[in-house]
XYZ file of C-alpha atoms in Angstrom:
377
model
C -20.616 6.357 41.262
C -20.997 4.610 38.084
C -24.085 2.813 38.840
C -25.692 2.939 35.414
C -22.494 1.717 33.675
C -20.699 -1.339 33.026
C -17.086 -1.454 33.067
C -15.164 -3.744 31.022
C -12.270 -5.570 32.586
C -9.571 -7.863 31.115
C -7.605 -10.884 32.706
C -8.035 -12.470 36.021
C -5.674 -10.109 38.226
C -7.229 -9.066 41.084
C -10.570 -10.676 40.413
C -11.597 -10.742 44.032
C -11.041 -7.288 44.504
C -12.576 -5.947 41.484
C -15.639 -7.926 42.429
C -15.650 -6.514 46.028
C -15.425 -2.591 44.655
C -18.020 -3.568 41.786
C -20.377 -4.624 44.501
C -19.734 -2.021 46.802
C -20.078 0.971 44.096
C -23.261 -0.947 42.385
C -21.181 -0.946 39.196
C -21.357 -4.076 36.692
C -18.292 -5.404 35.094
C -17.682 -7.633 32.207
C -14.593 -9.535 32.444
C -12.934 -11.137 29.354
C -9.929 -13.318 28.372
C -9.556 -14.878 32.296
C -6.438 -16.956 32.042
C -7.746 -17.569 28.018
C -4.065 -18.715 27.027
C -3.107 -20.887 30.026
C -3.270 -24.729 29.637
C -6.418 -24.965 32.012
C -8.113 -21.596 31.020
C -11.139 -19.637 32.926
C -11.523 -19.334 36.548
C -10.192 -21.433 39.357
C -12.065 -23.369 41.683
C -11.744 -21.039 44.606
C -12.998 -18.195 42.064
C -15.924 -19.921 41.528
C -16.423 -20.373 45.250
C -15.972 -16.487 45.856
C -19.079 -16.071 43.208
C -21.187 -18.638 44.983
C -20.446 -16.587 48.398
C -21.343 -13.575 46.561
C -24.520 -15.330 45.559
C -25.108 -16.184 49.276
C -25.053 -13.054 50.676
C -26.409 -10.640 47.768
C -30.069 -10.316 46.312
C -31.280 -8.640 42.898
C -27.709 -9.899 41.235
C -26.879 -11.305 38.186
C -23.817 -13.373 37.528
C -23.169 -14.735 33.718
C -19.890 -17.238 33.127
C -19.354 -18.733 29.792
C -18.708 -22.586 29.197
C -15.076 -22.237 29.232
C -15.205 -19.857 32.378
C -12.847 -17.123 30.540
C -15.494 -14.571 30.346
C -17.589 -13.167 33.500
C -20.486 -10.829 33.507
C -21.526 -9.397 37.077
C -24.340 -7.099 37.835
C -24.137 -6.397 41.508
C -27.581 -6.086 43.674
C -28.058 -5.456 47.263
C -26.132 -7.026 49.818
C -28.446 -8.729 52.185
C -26.279 -10.123 54.736
C -28.078 -12.215 57.053
C -28.011 -15.050 59.663
C -27.194 -18.973 59.900
C -25.255 -18.733 56.662
C -22.669 -21.574 55.699
C -20.099 -21.622 53.067
C -17.482 -24.485 51.934
C -14.335 -22.653 51.008
C -13.053 -25.536 49.166
C -9.334 -26.641 49.756
C -7.627 -24.355 46.841
C -7.275 -21.179 49.043
C -7.375 -20.439 52.733
C -10.433 -19.117 54.471
C -8.453 -15.986 54.721
C -9.016 -15.758 51.107
C -12.950 -15.242 51.823
C -12.597 -13.259 54.977
C -11.802 -9.788 53.735
C -14.635 -9.576 50.895
C -16.973 -10.959 53.371
C -15.634 -8.284 56.095
C -15.699 -5.244 53.628
C -19.017 -6.231 52.221
C -20.749 -7.303 55.653
C -20.252 -3.837 56.864
C -22.753 -2.042 54.115
C -25.175 -5.264 54.432
C -28.855 -4.631 54.736
C -28.569 -6.837 58.136
C -25.662 -8.280 59.640
C -23.949 -11.293 58.847
C -23.574 -14.383 61.030
C -21.614 -17.209 58.826
C -20.019 -20.427 59.151
C -16.986 -21.029 56.931
C -15.243 -24.559 56.457
C -11.990 -25.311 54.525
C -8.429 -24.398 55.515
C -7.562 -22.226 58.302
C -3.733 -21.758 58.317
C -1.881 -22.189 54.498
C 1.174 -20.518 52.905
C -0.778 -18.570 50.507
C -3.418 -16.197 52.314
C -3.650 -14.873 55.879
C -4.525 -17.082 58.579
C -7.943 -16.989 60.346
C -5.275 -15.800 63.670
C -4.582 -13.096 61.827
C -7.864 -11.532 61.005
C -9.043 -12.565 64.533
C -5.811 -10.790 66.456
C -5.198 -7.975 63.855
C -7.687 -7.568 60.947
C -11.089 -6.964 63.023
C -9.264 -4.475 65.085
C -8.240 -2.083 62.456
C -11.899 -1.591 61.921
C -12.242 0.122 64.941
C -10.355 3.297 63.290
C -13.120 3.582 60.797
C -15.955 3.885 63.485
C -16.957 0.398 63.355
C -17.654 -0.960 66.970
C -15.712 -4.149 68.251
C -18.689 -5.178 69.780
C -20.297 -6.961 66.796
C -17.348 -8.429 65.165
C -16.572 -11.846 66.062
C -14.381 -14.678 64.533
C -14.554 -17.950 66.250
C -12.419 -20.782 65.279
C -14.300 -24.264 65.900
C -11.764 -26.388 64.258
C -8.432 -25.969 62.118
C -7.617 -27.329 59.016
C -4.451 -27.963 57.226
C -3.705 -28.223 53.429
C -4.091 -30.346 51.435
C -7.206 -31.488 52.463
C -8.641 -28.758 55.344
C -11.319 -29.772 57.269
C -11.363 -26.737 59.276
C -14.254 -24.310 60.325
C -15.043 -20.871 61.601
C -17.518 -18.720 62.633
C -17.770 -15.159 61.705
C -20.145 -11.920 62.561
C -19.797 -8.827 61.037
C -22.284 -5.793 62.275
C -23.286 -3.566 59.479
C -22.872 0.187 59.529
C -25.786 2.649 60.023
C -24.692 5.147 57.161
C -21.251 5.433 56.643
C -17.401 4.792 58.081
C -15.285 7.661 59.850
C -12.424 8.811 58.131
C -9.396 8.079 60.043
C -6.181 10.210 60.687
C -3.872 7.306 61.513
C -0.053 8.202 61.214
C 1.563 7.484 64.417
C 2.798 4.212 64.481
C 4.447 4.471 68.171
C 6.829 1.844 69.642
C 6.325 -1.625 70.229
C 5.592 -2.528 73.690
C 4.491 -5.984 73.330
C 4.016 -9.232 71.336
C 1.547 -12.000 71.409
C 0.840 -15.022 69.486
C -0.837 -18.626 69.101
C 1.215 -21.275 67.864
C -0.886 -24.215 66.619
C -0.480 -27.713 65.743
C -2.895 -30.058 63.737
C -2.667 -33.814 63.663
C 0.990 -33.924 64.845
C 2.724 -33.647 68.706
C 2.101 -30.914 70.382
C 5.773 -30.381 71.513
C 6.125 -28.686 67.951
C 4.308 -25.717 69.296
C 6.781 -25.734 72.317
C 9.579 -25.735 69.754
C 8.363 -23.386 67.602
C 8.062 -20.762 70.703
C 11.004 -21.361 72.254
C 13.089 -20.586 68.826
C 10.799 -17.588 68.567
C 11.400 -16.258 71.949
C 15.017 -16.558 71.610
C 14.843 -13.993 69.065
C 12.430 -11.773 70.598
C 13.890 -11.740 74.308
C 16.842 -9.757 72.785
C 14.672 -6.614 72.233
C 11.743 -6.655 74.700
C 10.802 -8.922 77.570
C 7.032 -9.121 77.269
C 6.456 -11.899 74.912
C 3.619 -14.229 75.206
C 2.809 -16.998 72.571
C -0.061 -19.182 73.217
C -0.413 -22.509 72.210
C -3.404 -24.418 70.281
C -2.725 -28.033 69.873
C -5.628 -29.847 67.957
C -6.560 -33.462 67.409
C -9.427 -35.562 66.284
C -12.208 -33.838 64.380
C -11.100 -30.284 65.735
C -7.820 -30.581 64.114
C -9.094 -31.082 60.650
C -7.704 -33.880 57.980
C -4.098 -33.035 57.667
C -0.985 -32.540 59.940
C 0.548 -29.283 59.888
C 1.936 -26.533 62.117
C 2.510 -23.006 62.336
C 2.824 -19.597 64.413
C 0.962 -16.260 64.055
C 2.654 -13.026 65.974
C 1.429 -9.679 66.319
C 3.443 -6.786 67.674
C 1.279 -3.973 69.687
C 2.516 -0.636 69.675
C 1.907 2.077 72.135
C -0.625 3.867 69.803
C -2.413 0.477 69.435
C -1.128 -0.406 66.038
C -0.806 -3.864 65.682
C 1.608 -5.640 63.021
C 1.256 -9.340 62.054
C 2.903 -12.349 60.227
C 2.155 -15.980 59.798
C 4.424 -18.781 59.031
C 2.983 -22.462 58.437
C 4.258 -25.581 57.395
C 2.000 -28.189 56.069
C 2.274 -31.444 54.355
C 2.131 -31.105 50.466
C -0.572 -32.437 48.436
C -0.806 -35.930 46.802
C -0.158 -34.166 43.760
C 2.921 -32.007 44.461
C 4.496 -35.566 46.133
C 3.843 -37.468 42.650
C 5.541 -34.474 40.851
C 8.472 -34.557 42.822
C 11.164 -37.729 43.106
C 11.254 -38.076 46.816
C 9.505 -36.754 49.876
C 10.363 -33.206 50.382
C 11.802 -32.039 54.005
C 9.647 -29.995 55.687
C 10.847 -27.133 57.601
C 11.824 -27.584 61.568
C 9.743 -26.009 64.279
C 12.897 -24.326 65.615
C 13.550 -22.831 61.947
C 10.087 -21.716 61.357
C 9.961 -19.886 64.746
C 13.072 -18.123 63.476
C 11.615 -17.140 60.290
C 8.362 -16.077 62.114
C 10.077 -13.704 64.606
C 12.462 -12.238 61.634
C 9.702 -11.689 59.303
C 7.903 -9.701 62.390
C 10.980 -7.907 63.239
C 10.948 -6.651 59.279
C 7.387 -5.418 59.446
C 8.297 -3.315 62.475
C 11.134 -1.927 60.783
C 9.396 -1.019 57.740
C 7.384 1.362 59.829
C 3.984 2.184 59.016
C 0.780 1.533 61.145
C -0.362 -1.554 59.610
C 1.663 -4.480 58.210
C 2.358 -5.165 54.438
C -0.400 -7.704 54.034
C -2.908 -5.043 55.330
C -2.270 -2.359 53.215
C -4.669 -3.345 50.430
C -7.535 -3.294 53.289
C -6.393 0.037 54.970
C -6.662 1.790 51.339
C -9.918 0.376 50.266
C -11.705 1.634 53.829
C -9.896 5.083 53.435
C -11.741 5.397 50.050
C -14.697 4.161 51.348
C -15.192 6.957 54.074
C -17.316 10.088 53.825
C -15.964 13.335 51.865
C -13.367 13.895 54.312
C -9.466 13.526 54.439
C -8.076 10.348 55.797
C -4.290 10.216 56.441
C -2.486 6.975 56.972
C 1.119 5.924 57.069
C 2.489 2.789 55.786
C 6.005 1.276 55.210
C 7.051 0.439 51.656
C 3.999 0.055 49.071
C 3.854 -3.202 48.196
C 2.876 -4.425 44.719
C -0.485 -5.514 46.019
C -0.889 -1.827 48.008
C -0.237 -0.256 44.550
C -2.589 -2.559 42.579
C -5.124 -1.686 44.967
C -4.668 2.118 44.713
C -5.606 1.489 40.955
C -8.337 -0.481 41.552
C -9.846 2.388 43.768
C -9.102 5.145 41.322
C -11.325 2.831 38.708
C -13.980 1.804 40.896
C -14.475 4.765 43.101
C -12.727 7.680 41.400
C -10.601 8.444 44.488
C -6.897 9.432 44.131
C -4.517 9.469 46.773
C -1.824 11.968 47.283
C 1.514 9.777 48.241
C 4.198 11.244 50.225
C 7.340 9.444 50.860
C 9.239 10.150 54.066
C 12.783 9.900 53.517
C 13.562 10.154 57.443
C 11.602 6.903 58.214
C 11.356 5.315 54.922
C 7.683 5.058 55.312
C 5.044 6.695 53.018
C 1.909 8.756 53.492
C -1.356 8.672 51.973
C -4.072 11.223 51.942
C -7.232 10.853 50.150
C -11.062 12.327 50.197
C -13.399 9.458 50.407
C -16.120 8.463 47.982
C -18.519 8.704 50.732
C -20.103 5.530 50.013
C -23.198 4.587 52.214
C -25.072 1.770 53.489
C -27.845 2.037 50.796
C -28.949 -1.569 51.472
C -29.892 -0.635 55.316
C -31.860 2.593 53.936
C -33.691 0.737 51.336
C -34.830 -1.650 54.239
């Protein structure tokens, strides 16, 4: 599994995923030329924050960064996990950027992870905390992870640019390995659920979003229920914003999700523009989110396009048994994930397009990654 060798990589592409796969396979990495040609070279603040997070949940590892931040040496240690952890994710990326690594690493930790994360809960770059709570965590049951120990609680919401949100995440660790999945039947959509949120703005905005979204959905399906979550005061974070997260649930238990968020621009962005930009109206946002979800359903597959990368990694981590999954059109992120899996886990997928449904079936034999941290305890 490459425990004794160090892999040399270049550039900042998919840094987060490379660090996660390096940690899970105990492979040391040296990454050169991290944005060395940029006006602001080196790691971004959110990437440094991710390294700090790895530092908190690991033991006996080394992280060596040069002065300019353009060269990183990382030698993974043991994933410890632990209770009562806290991490400030900053305001450059959403909490969603940090949740996926925590979930993957937490499964292979020595002890279950309980951590409080602070920052931005809903933005336009990363999956929202609602998507993780309603969709991502439920994916894990297809790989033998019990849902009992999984929890994501939203204590307060934070919109860009100032954040102020806080969530609590609990991830159980697995005894030994995941379970290979045969997950190819997406079924038919039977109901749509969701949550519309607003922070530091009128709560009526949520009703307008929901009314617009339902106007689209009710042409196709009667079972639509979108909850409201209005936050003000301390639980509303430090910036105004609003948005909606939607989930389509199918007859076979697949969950397809989308996010749409409107947030006020940062001071820097306003200064760059001559006048204050127009924000998307709640009605337009509701229509946009509903249309995005219908597009995900039309694409087919057992997960939405956002979750392709995580799905492929989970398949590759499974025991030396065949996992088979079906997705819609492969995304650029999904394709890059397949390359990283090949490089770190030496797992190759058999990719078979289905012209009838425009979906793609992928099969692989897992690398058999075990929870060695728990064994060493």
